[in-house]
């Protein structure tokens, strides 16, 4: 993990996570320059490096300021941009009342260097609006917590996402932000940038196994697929839940819904590293898709009471991890299905044995 490589000023944030495999290298470039963004770049070989022209990156025309050296090693590249947070409440007429939007490109962000943990491979981007007329952020903040992984495993805290070494986690957190309505709900808007010939698909998978995430049976995945060979190139995966506590339990669950995937016909907000890497062709040469993820329990009461919201997602390269039935669930199913079968077999044997004992060498008396 490198913070602002080649730049000694901490007034801006750029975090480079580099993962080297046997024959390839994965690059994650997180930044809060403009809207919070992560670049995902997969390269062939073990020696590819990130290059940043800081003078150009911080200029009004950042195109070409970020590249991978050598450029020919790049196999795949994409970006996820966290653009806006909406807040709304439902009136008695069931109409949605929207408050002024929080544009994340207008936020002021703390230095990530203070939260960077090279041992745990974690960092936190924390910000507040540059202008806050309502005072909602006077004692609160919005954050994106980033975690990289060296190996496969499962997170301890809920929602206990299963991860691989080819993935990283991002956690969206609202803490202490005063809602502007009595039953406010929040919506996070994010956009994806993909190369020509790559399309995004939203998948929903349901399972009866909720051992690791109690009462949550749905997993959603936003996958980037190549139109040529239908192979999955990257993914964003999350459970259909958020939580209203720093130490979440089942009772802290907040309902999470995705409001469809749409082709974005609008230009991206100011996001320097997207334009710095992809150039001015974003929106024409590259495909932009957007999705809204909404959070709100019953009438928004969970957030109203605790003033805390946390939503976790996994992003990475290749196929998203798939949960299989845990040994506990397999054991329960084996007992539940096997016990009736055993009883049926034993009962059949008892009946057959009883019928055989009825016969005798004596003839019955008429």
mmCIF file of C-alpha atoms in Angstrom:
data_model
loop_
_atom_site.group_PDB
_atom_site.id
_atom_site.type_symbol
_atom_site.label_atom_id
_atom_site.label_comp_id
_atom_site.label_asym_id
_atom_site.label_seq_id
_atom_site.Cartn_x
_atom_site.Cartn_y
_atom_site.Cartn_z
ATOM 1 C CA UNK A 1 0.000 0.000 0.000
ATOM 2 C CA UNK A 2 1.397 3.397 -1.050
ATOM 3 C CA UNK A 3 0.008 6.767 -0.028
ATOM 4 C CA UNK A 4 0.440 9.585 -2.572
ATOM 5 C CA UNK A 5 3.392 7.889 -4.361
ATOM 6 C CA UNK A 6 5.864 10.554 -5.492
ATOM 7 C CA UNK A 7 4.075 13.377 -3.652
ATOM 8 C CA UNK A 8 4.819 14.623 -0.132
ATOM 9 C CA UNK A 9 1.719 16.795 0.351
ATOM 10 C CA UNK A 10 -1.191 15.257 2.297
ATOM 11 C CA UNK A 11 -3.770 17.829 1.186
ATOM 12 C CA UNK A 12 -5.073 15.277 -1.357
ATOM 13 C CA UNK A 13 -5.555 11.522 -1.098
ATOM 14 C CA UNK A 14 -4.399 8.822 -3.489
ATOM 15 C CA UNK A 15 -3.901 5.294 -2.168
ATOM 16 C CA UNK A 16 -2.291 2.659 -4.386
ATOM 17 C CA UNK A 17 -2.780 -1.006 -3.475
ATOM 18 C CA UNK A 18 -0.613 -3.369 -5.538
ATOM 19 C CA UNK A 19 -1.061 -7.151 -5.433
ATOM 20 C CA UNK A 20 1.540 -9.304 -7.200
ATOM 21 C CA UNK A 21 0.632 -12.831 -8.267
ATOM 22 C CA UNK A 22 2.644 -15.629 -9.927
ATOM 23 C CA UNK A 23 2.191 -14.170 -13.418
ATOM 24 C CA UNK A 24 0.130 -10.994 -13.060
ATOM 25 C CA UNK A 25 -0.326 -7.833 -11.001
ATOM 26 C CA UNK A 26 -3.521 -6.204 -9.738
ATOM 27 C CA UNK A 27 -3.713 -2.475 -9.058
ATOM 28 C CA UNK A 28 -6.326 -0.701 -6.950
ATOM 29 C CA UNK A 29 -6.068 3.101 -6.974
ATOM 30 C CA UNK A 30 -8.344 4.762 -4.406
ATOM 31 C CA UNK A 31 -8.712 8.515 -4.335
ATOM 32 C CA UNK A 32 -10.889 11.330 -2.998
ATOM 33 C CA UNK A 33 -9.629 13.828 -5.576
ATOM 34 C CA UNK A 34 -12.991 14.866 -6.940
ATOM 35 C CA UNK A 35 -15.618 12.211 -6.211
ATOM 36 C CA UNK A 36 -14.366 9.147 -4.257
ATOM 37 C CA UNK A 37 -13.169 6.668 -6.859
ATOM 38 C CA UNK A 38 -11.333 3.388 -7.258
ATOM 39 C CA UNK A 39 -9.495 2.360 -10.414
ATOM 40 C CA UNK A 40 -9.130 -1.367 -11.026
ATOM 41 C CA UNK A 41 -6.309 -2.363 -13.374
ATOM 42 C CA UNK A 42 -5.154 -5.912 -14.103
ATOM 43 C CA UNK A 43 -1.813 -6.378 -15.842
ATOM 44 C CA UNK A 44 0.216 -9.282 -17.211
ATOM 45 C CA UNK A 45 3.576 -9.901 -15.579
ATOM 46 C CA UNK A 46 4.903 -9.085 -12.133
ATOM 47 C CA UNK A 47 6.703 -5.811 -12.794
ATOM 48 C CA UNK A 48 4.000 -3.296 -13.795
ATOM 49 C CA UNK A 49 4.048 -0.055 -11.814
ATOM 50 C CA UNK A 50 1.784 2.951 -11.313
ATOM 51 C CA UNK A 51 2.958 6.319 -12.625
ATOM 52 C CA UNK A 52 1.472 9.671 -11.558
ATOM 53 C CA UNK A 53 2.169 13.114 -13.005
ATOM 54 C CA UNK A 54 1.045 15.151 -10.001
ATOM 55 C CA UNK A 55 1.294 18.540 -11.689
ATOM 56 C CA UNK A 56 -1.072 17.428 -14.436
ATOM 57 C CA UNK A 57 -3.310 15.450 -12.038
ATOM 58 C CA UNK A 58 -4.035 18.516 -9.923
ATOM 59 C CA UNK A 59 -4.528 20.770 -12.950
ATOM 60 C CA UNK A 60 -7.895 21.566 -14.614
ATOM 61 C CA UNK A 61 -6.942 19.151 -17.455
ATOM 62 C CA UNK A 62 -5.765 15.909 -15.769
ATOM 63 C CA UNK A 63 -6.055 13.607 -18.818
ATOM 64 C CA UNK A 64 -3.018 11.330 -19.060
ATOM 65 C CA UNK A 65 -1.770 12.079 -15.542
ATOM 66 C CA UNK A 66 -2.111 8.440 -14.386
ATOM 67 C CA UNK A 67 -0.849 5.432 -16.325
ATOM 68 C CA UNK A 68 0.573 1.945 -15.867
ATOM 69 C CA UNK A 69 4.127 1.277 -16.962
ATOM 70 C CA UNK A 70 4.557 -0.534 -19.308
ATOM 71 C CA UNK A 71 1.204 0.382 -20.943
ATOM 72 C CA UNK A 72 1.262 -2.810 -23.027
ATOM 73 C CA UNK A 73 0.947 -4.935 -19.871
ATOM 74 C CA UNK A 74 -2.598 -3.710 -19.128
ATOM 75 C CA UNK A 75 -5.118 -6.493 -19.665
ATOM 76 C CA UNK A 76 -8.222 -4.879 -18.180
ATOM 77 C CA UNK A 77 -9.151 -1.607 -16.503
ATOM 78 C CA UNK A 78 -12.332 -0.190 -14.980
ATOM 79 C CA UNK A 79 -13.454 2.290 -12.340
ATOM 80 C CA UNK A 80 -16.134 2.655 -9.672
ATOM 81 C CA UNK A 81 -17.135 6.199 -8.711
ATOM 82 C CA UNK A 82 -19.212 7.013 -5.616
ATOM 83 C CA UNK A 83 -21.028 10.083 -6.884
ATOM 84 C CA UNK A 84 -23.854 11.219 -4.597
ATOM 85 C CA UNK A 85 -25.860 10.550 -1.448
ATOM 86 C CA UNK A 86 -29.573 11.298 -1.553
ATOM 87 C CA UNK A 87 -31.784 11.779 1.482
ATOM 88 C CA UNK A 88 -35.551 11.492 1.287
ATOM 89 C CA UNK A 89 -38.574 10.800 3.430
ATOM 90 C CA UNK A 90 -42.013 9.445 2.580
ATOM 91 C CA UNK A 91 -44.952 11.760 3.211
ATOM 92 C CA UNK A 92 -48.375 10.533 4.302
ATOM 93 C CA UNK A 93 -49.452 10.642 0.657
ATOM 94 C CA UNK A 94 -46.710 8.057 -0.068
ATOM 95 C CA UNK A 95 -44.844 10.672 -2.096
ATOM 96 C CA UNK A 96 -41.088 10.856 -1.669
ATOM 97 C CA UNK A 97 -39.777 14.168 -0.413
ATOM 98 C CA UNK A 98 -36.140 14.657 -1.460
ATOM 99 C CA UNK A 99 -33.801 17.005 0.367
ATOM 100 C CA UNK A 100 -30.830 18.775 -1.291
ATOM 101 C CA UNK A 101 -28.372 16.189 -2.599
ATOM 102 C CA UNK A 102 -24.969 15.557 -1.048
ATOM 103 C CA UNK A 103 -22.562 15.692 -4.011
ATOM 104 C CA UNK A 104 -19.490 13.755 -2.907
ATOM 105 C CA UNK A 105 -17.238 15.648 -5.317
ATOM 106 C CA UNK A 106 -17.919 18.755 -3.202
ATOM 107 C CA UNK A 107 -16.796 17.155 0.081
ATOM 108 C CA UNK A 108 -13.718 18.062 2.078
ATOM 109 C CA UNK A 109 -11.694 14.941 2.933
ATOM 110 C CA UNK A 110 -9.292 14.266 5.802
ATOM 111 C CA UNK A 111 -5.815 12.894 5.151
ATOM 112 C CA UNK A 112 -5.882 9.127 4.701
ATOM 113 C CA UNK A 113 -2.308 8.976 5.966
ATOM 114 C CA UNK A 114 -3.589 9.251 9.566
ATOM 115 C CA UNK A 115 -5.677 6.080 9.203
ATOM 116 C CA UNK A 116 -3.393 3.990 7.011
ATOM 117 C CA UNK A 117 -2.548 0.636 8.607
ATOM 118 C CA UNK A 118 0.065 -1.309 6.640
ATOM 119 C CA UNK A 119 -0.304 -4.362 8.875
ATOM 120 C CA UNK A 120 -4.082 -4.717 8.663
ATOM 121 C CA UNK A 121 -4.084 -3.321 5.096
ATOM 122 C CA UNK A 122 -6.815 -0.811 5.907
ATOM 123 C CA UNK A 123 -7.404 2.901 5.338
ATOM 124 C CA UNK A 124 -10.286 5.338 5.758
ATOM 125 C CA UNK A 125 -11.461 8.259 3.630
ATOM 126 C CA UNK A 126 -13.496 10.553 5.920
ATOM 127 C CA UNK A 127 -15.224 13.685 4.696
ATOM 128 C CA UNK A 128 -17.823 16.370 5.310
ATOM 129 C CA UNK A 129 -19.565 18.735 2.875
ATOM 130 C CA UNK A 130 -17.564 21.840 2.008
ATOM 131 C CA UNK A 131 -20.747 23.806 2.764
ATOM 132 C CA UNK A 132 -23.357 22.533 5.218
ATOM 133 C CA UNK A 133 -26.279 24.990 5.454
ATOM 134 C CA UNK A 134 -28.486 22.557 7.422
ATOM 135 C CA UNK A 135 -25.745 21.725 9.944
ATOM 136 C CA UNK A 136 -26.396 17.999 9.537
ATOM 137 C CA UNK A 137 -22.654 17.240 9.541
ATOM 138 C CA UNK A 138 -21.800 19.461 12.521
ATOM 139 C CA UNK A 139 -21.080 16.349 14.629
ATOM 140 C CA UNK A 140 -21.071 13.734 11.909
ATOM 141 C CA UNK A 141 -19.132 12.460 8.912
ATOM 142 C CA UNK A 142 -19.269 10.243 5.848
ATOM 143 C CA UNK A 143 -16.536 7.677 5.284
ATOM 144 C CA UNK A 144 -15.319 4.990 2.911
ATOM 145 C CA UNK A 145 -13.242 2.349 4.704
ATOM 146 C CA UNK A 146 -10.960 0.299 2.484
ATOM 147 C CA UNK A 147 -9.564 -3.164 3.243
ATOM 148 C CA UNK A 148 -7.164 -5.191 1.083
ATOM 149 C CA UNK A 149 -6.664 -8.951 1.451
ATOM 150 C CA UNK A 150 -3.556 -11.104 1.158
ATOM 151 C CA UNK A 151 -5.469 -14.401 1.099
ATOM 152 C CA UNK A 152 -8.944 -15.859 0.970
ATOM 153 C CA UNK A 153 -11.181 -15.979 4.015
ATOM 154 C CA UNK A 154 -14.293 -14.541 5.624
ATOM 155 C CA UNK A 155 -14.773 -11.281 7.494
ATOM 156 C CA UNK A 156 -15.626 -11.592 11.170
ATOM 157 C CA UNK A 157 -18.082 -8.672 11.575
ATOM 158 C CA UNK A 158 -21.450 -8.829 9.848
ATOM 159 C CA UNK A 159 -22.247 -9.231 7.005
ATOM 160 C CA UNK A 160 -19.256 -11.637 7.068
ATOM 161 C CA UNK A 161 -18.457 -11.399 3.362
ATOM 162 C CA UNK A 162 -16.447 -14.216 1.804
ATOM 163 C CA UNK A 163 -13.379 -12.813 0.040
ATOM 164 C CA UNK A 164 -10.393 -13.906 -2.044
ATOM 165 C CA UNK A 165 -6.904 -12.452 -2.535
ATOM 166 C CA UNK A 166 -8.202 -10.956 -5.816
ATOM 167 C CA UNK A 167 -10.675 -8.704 -3.993
ATOM 168 C CA UNK A 168 -10.885 -5.740 -1.636
ATOM 169 C CA UNK A 169 -13.629 -4.425 0.619
ATOM 170 C CA UNK A 170 -15.156 -0.969 0.793
ATOM 171 C CA UNK A 171 -17.422 0.039 3.668
ATOM 172 C CA UNK A 172 -19.709 3.063 3.340
ATOM 173 C CA UNK A 173 -20.360 4.659 6.742
ATOM 174 C CA UNK A 174 -22.623 7.498 7.886
ATOM 175 C CA UNK A 175 -21.914 8.359 11.512
ATOM 176 C CA UNK A 176 -23.548 11.103 13.569
ATOM 177 C CA UNK A 177 -25.155 12.809 10.571
ATOM 178 C CA UNK A 178 -28.405 14.489 11.647
ATOM 179 C CA UNK A 179 -31.264 13.479 9.319
ATOM 180 C CA UNK A 180 -33.256 16.338 7.816
ATOM 181 C CA UNK A 181 -36.587 14.527 8.178
ATOM 182 C CA UNK A 182 -38.447 12.518 10.795
ATOM 183 C CA UNK A 183 -38.215 9.328 8.729
ATOM 184 C CA UNK A 184 -35.246 9.950 6.470
ATOM 185 C CA UNK A 185 -33.776 7.278 4.284
ATOM 186 C CA UNK A 186 -30.493 7.460 2.419
ATOM 187 C CA UNK A 187 -29.486 6.416 -1.095
ATOM 188 C CA UNK A 188 -25.911 5.936 -2.319
ATOM 189 C CA UNK A 189 -25.388 6.466 -6.029
ATOM 190 C CA UNK A 190 -22.413 4.858 -7.714
ATOM 191 C CA UNK A 191 -21.266 4.709 -11.309
ATOM 192 C CA UNK A 192 -19.034 2.268 -13.169
ATOM 193 C CA UNK A 193 -16.718 3.039 -16.086
ATOM 194 C CA UNK A 194 -15.987 0.192 -18.493
ATOM 195 C CA UNK A 195 -14.116 -0.204 -21.758
ATOM 196 C CA UNK A 196 -15.968 -0.661 -25.036
ATOM 197 C CA UNK A 197 -17.170 -4.241 -25.415
ATOM 198 C CA UNK A 198 -17.728 -4.737 -21.680
ATOM 199 C CA UNK A 199 -21.215 -4.649 -20.194
ATOM 200 C CA UNK A 200 -22.494 -4.576 -16.613
ATOM 201 C CA UNK A 201 -25.107 -7.025 -15.300
ATOM 202 C CA UNK A 202 -26.879 -7.054 -11.948
ATOM 203 C CA UNK A 203 -27.388 -10.522 -10.457
ATOM 204 C CA UNK A 204 -29.387 -11.608 -7.444
ATOM 205 C CA UNK A 205 -28.684 -14.943 -5.743
ATOM 206 C CA UNK A 206 -30.814 -16.389 -2.958
ATOM 207 C CA UNK A 207 -29.880 -19.150 -0.530
ATOM 208 C CA UNK A 208 -31.540 -20.869 2.418
ATOM 209 C CA UNK A 209 -28.208 -20.745 4.256
ATOM 210 C CA UNK A 210 -28.012 -17.619 6.442
ATOM 211 C CA UNK A 211 -25.547 -18.910 9.041
ATOM 212 C CA UNK A 212 -22.978 -16.172 8.449
ATOM 213 C CA UNK A 213 -25.494 -13.349 7.896
ATOM 214 C CA UNK A 214 -28.620 -14.189 9.933
ATOM 215 C CA UNK A 215 -32.022 -13.454 8.322
ATOM 216 C CA UNK A 216 -30.370 -12.273 5.073
ATOM 217 C CA UNK A 217 -30.881 -14.702 2.215
ATOM 218 C CA UNK A 218 -29.991 -12.514 -0.793
ATOM 219 C CA UNK A 219 -26.616 -11.690 -2.336
ATOM 220 C CA UNK A 220 -26.320 -9.111 -5.136
ATOM 221 C CA UNK A 221 -23.483 -8.830 -7.634
ATOM 222 C CA UNK A 222 -22.725 -6.219 -10.258
ATOM 223 C CA UNK A 223 -20.518 -8.058 -12.749
ATOM 224 C CA UNK A 224 -18.633 -6.767 -15.777
ATOM 225 C CA UNK A 225 -18.795 -9.245 -18.642
ATOM 226 C CA UNK A 226 -16.966 -9.247 -21.947
ATOM 227 C CA UNK A 227 -19.358 -9.381 -24.903
ATOM 228 C CA UNK A 228 -16.873 -11.398 -26.946
ATOM 229 C CA UNK A 229 -16.360 -14.449 -24.738
ATOM 230 C CA UNK A 230 -18.839 -13.744 -21.875
ATOM 231 C CA UNK A 231 -16.069 -14.025 -19.303
ATOM 232 C CA UNK A 232 -16.452 -12.105 -16.030
ATOM 233 C CA UNK A 233 -13.788 -9.431 -15.682
ATOM 234 C CA UNK A 234 -14.636 -7.673 -12.420
ATOM 235 C CA UNK A 235 -17.397 -7.477 -9.836
ATOM 236 C CA UNK A 236 -18.984 -5.513 -7.018
ATOM 237 C CA UNK A 237 -20.761 -7.803 -4.534
ATOM 238 C CA UNK A 238 -22.853 -7.102 -1.435
ATOM 239 C CA UNK A 239 -25.440 -8.615 0.874
ATOM 240 C CA UNK A 240 -28.926 -7.107 0.857
ATOM 241 C CA UNK A 241 -28.430 -5.451 4.230
ATOM 242 C CA UNK A 242 -26.763 -2.583 6.050
ATOM 243 C CA UNK A 243 -26.268 -2.174 9.786
ATOM 244 C CA UNK A 244 -26.957 0.528 12.356
ATOM 245 C CA UNK A 245 -24.146 -0.184 14.810
ATOM 246 C CA UNK A 246 -20.347 -0.210 14.947
ATOM 247 C CA UNK A 247 -20.571 -3.722 16.417
ATOM 248 C CA UNK A 248 -23.448 -5.023 14.302
ATOM 249 C CA UNK A 249 -25.817 -7.790 15.320
ATOM 250 C CA UNK A 250 -28.940 -9.170 13.706
ATOM 251 C CA UNK A 251 -31.126 -6.612 15.512
ATOM 252 C CA UNK A 252 -29.164 -3.743 13.897
ATOM 253 C CA UNK A 253 -30.026 -4.789 10.337
ATOM 254 C CA UNK A 254 -31.191 -2.036 7.970
ATOM 255 C CA UNK A 255 -33.035 -2.941 4.802
ATOM 256 C CA UNK A 256 -30.951 -2.492 1.669
ATOM 257 C CA UNK A 257 -32.375 -2.336 -1.853
ATOM 258 C CA UNK A 258 -30.840 -1.766 -5.282
ATOM 259 C CA UNK A 259 -32.822 0.448 -7.597
ATOM 260 C CA UNK A 260 -31.874 -1.114 -10.907
ATOM 261 C CA UNK A 261 -28.877 -0.706 -13.196
ATOM 262 C CA UNK A 262 -29.113 1.986 -15.839
ATOM 263 C CA UNK A 263 -26.935 3.291 -18.627
ATOM 264 C CA UNK A 264 -25.862 6.733 -17.491
ATOM 265 C CA UNK A 265 -26.529 9.343 -20.151
ATOM 266 C CA UNK A 266 -25.052 12.063 -17.981
ATOM 267 C CA UNK A 267 -21.412 12.971 -17.655
ATOM 268 C CA UNK A 268 -19.510 11.943 -14.556
ATOM 269 C CA UNK A 269 -18.994 14.531 -11.848
ATOM 270 C CA UNK A 270 -15.541 15.934 -11.290
ATOM 271 C CA UNK A 271 -13.432 12.826 -10.716
ATOM 272 C CA UNK A 272 -9.838 13.610 -11.472
ATOM 273 C CA UNK A 273 -8.407 10.097 -11.442
ATOM 274 C CA UNK A 274 -11.051 8.739 -13.866
ATOM 275 C CA UNK A 275 -10.279 11.474 -16.391
ATOM 276 C CA UNK A 276 -6.580 11.214 -15.527
ATOM 277 C CA UNK A 277 -6.471 7.531 -16.452
ATOM 278 C CA UNK A 278 -9.145 7.107 -19.146
ATOM 279 C CA UNK A 279 -8.720 10.547 -20.722
ATOM 280 C CA UNK A 280 -11.399 12.753 -22.200
ATOM 281 C CA UNK A 281 -13.170 9.806 -23.828
ATOM 282 C CA UNK A 282 -15.143 8.998 -20.671
ATOM 283 C CA UNK A 283 -18.821 8.976 -21.628
ATOM 284 C CA UNK A 284 -18.168 8.416 -25.330
ATOM 285 C CA UNK A 285 -15.392 5.843 -25.793
ATOM 286 C CA UNK A 286 -16.132 4.243 -22.426
ATOM 287 C CA UNK A 287 -19.448 2.983 -21.060
ATOM 288 C CA UNK A 288 -20.887 4.507 -17.899
ATOM 289 C CA UNK A 289 -23.536 2.668 -15.859
ATOM 290 C CA UNK A 290 -25.151 3.803 -12.626
ATOM 291 C CA UNK A 291 -27.013 2.146 -9.772
ATOM 292 C CA UNK A 292 -28.696 3.482 -6.634
ATOM 293 C CA UNK A 293 -28.534 1.539 -3.370
ATOM 294 C CA UNK A 294 -31.071 2.633 -0.772
ATOM 295 C CA UNK A 295 -30.994 2.077 2.982
ATOM 296 C CA UNK A 296 -33.944 2.288 5.337
ATOM 297 C CA UNK A 297 -35.568 0.122 7.961
ATOM 298 C CA UNK A 298 -39.187 0.429 8.996
ATOM 299 C CA UNK A 299 -39.940 4.137 8.505
ATOM 300 C CA UNK A 300 -36.207 4.799 8.783
ATOM 301 C CA UNK A 301 -36.293 4.302 12.550
ATOM 302 C CA UNK A 302 -33.052 2.321 12.870
ATOM 303 C CA UNK A 303 -30.910 5.220 11.706
ATOM 304 C CA UNK A 304 -33.028 7.753 13.590
ATOM 305 C CA UNK A 305 -32.304 5.976 16.867
ATOM 306 C CA UNK A 306 -28.566 5.247 16.479
ATOM 307 C CA UNK A 307 -27.365 7.782 13.930
ATOM 308 C CA UNK A 308 -25.126 5.162 12.363
ATOM 309 C CA UNK A 309 -25.241 3.337 9.030
ATOM 310 C CA UNK A 310 -22.713 0.890 7.616
ATOM 311 C CA UNK A 311 -22.870 -0.914 4.262
ATOM 312 C CA UNK A 312 -20.111 -3.247 3.026
ATOM 313 C CA UNK A 313 -19.296 -4.382 -0.496
ATOM 314 C CA UNK A 314 -16.603 -6.516 -2.053
ATOM 315 C CA UNK A 315 -14.937 -5.552 -5.331
ATOM 316 C CA UNK A 316 -12.307 -7.324 -7.327
ATOM 317 C CA UNK A 317 -11.288 -9.182 -10.456
ATOM 318 C CA UNK A 318 -12.698 -12.342 -11.998
ATOM 319 C CA UNK A 319 -15.702 -14.241 -10.677
ATOM 320 C CA UNK A 320 -17.276 -13.058 -7.384
ATOM 321 C CA UNK A 321 -16.862 -15.526 -4.498
ATOM 322 C CA UNK A 322 -19.683 -18.018 -4.107
ATOM 323 C CA UNK A 323 -20.929 -19.188 -0.743
ATOM 324 C CA UNK A 324 -21.513 -22.916 -0.413
ATOM 325 C CA UNK A 325 -23.593 -24.660 2.224
ATOM 326 C CA UNK A 326 -21.733 -24.616 5.520
ATOM 327 C CA UNK A 327 -21.001 -27.903 7.389
ATOM 328 C CA UNK A 328 -23.561 -26.914 10.029
ATOM 329 C CA UNK A 329 -26.361 -26.484 7.481
ATOM 330 C CA UNK A 330 -25.355 -29.691 5.683
ATOM 331 C CA UNK A 331 -25.510 -31.561 9.013
ATOM 332 C CA UNK A 332 -28.936 -30.122 9.831
ATOM 333 C CA UNK A 333 -30.243 -31.021 6.367
ATOM 334 C CA UNK A 334 -28.798 -34.537 6.650
ATOM 335 C CA UNK A 335 -30.508 -35.058 10.010
ATOM 336 C CA UNK A 336 -33.780 -33.503 8.827
ATOM 337 C CA UNK A 337 -33.924 -35.590 5.647
ATOM 338 C CA UNK A 338 -32.134 -38.690 6.889
ATOM 339 C CA UNK A 339 -34.147 -39.287 10.081
ATOM 340 C CA UNK A 340 -37.492 -39.925 8.274
ATOM 341 C CA UNK A 341 -35.735 -42.271 5.831
ATOM 342 C CA UNK A 342 -34.142 -44.256 8.674
ATOM 343 C CA UNK A 343 -37.488 -44.462 10.492
ATOM 344 C CA UNK A 344 -39.178 -45.644 7.307
ATOM 345 C CA UNK A 345 -36.583 -48.372 6.746
ATOM 346 C CA UNK A 346 -36.709 -49.541 10.370
ATOM 347 C CA UNK A 347 -40.515 -49.546 10.318
ATOM 348 C CA UNK A 348 -40.583 -51.589 7.114
ATOM 349 C CA UNK A 349 -38.180 -54.151 8.584
ATOM 350 C CA UNK A 350 -40.286 -54.440 11.766
ATOM 351 C CA UNK A 351 -43.478 -54.986 9.752
ATOM 352 C CA UNK A 352 -41.863 -57.640 7.543
ATOM 353 C CA UNK A 353 -40.409 -59.446 10.584
ATOM 354 C CA UNK A 354 -43.766 -59.389 12.358
ATOM 355 C CA UNK A 355 -45.525 -60.846 9.293
ATOM 356 C CA UNK A 356 -43.029 -63.706 9.093
ATOM 357 C CA UNK A 357 -43.600 -64.689 12.749
ATOM 358 C CA UNK A 358 -47.342 -65.198 12.176
ATOM 359 C CA UNK A 359 -46.773 -68.384 10.184
ATOM 360 C CA UNK A 360 -46.721 -71.744 12.035
ATOM 361 C CA UNK A 361 -46.407 -75.501 11.227
ATOM 362 C CA UNK A 362 -49.911 -76.105 12.680
ATOM 363 C CA UNK A 363 -52.980 -75.749 10.520
ATOM 364 C CA UNK A 364 -55.634 -73.456 11.925
ATOM 365 C CA UNK A 365 -58.680 -75.262 13.453
ATOM 366 C CA UNK A 366 -61.849 -74.761 11.469
#
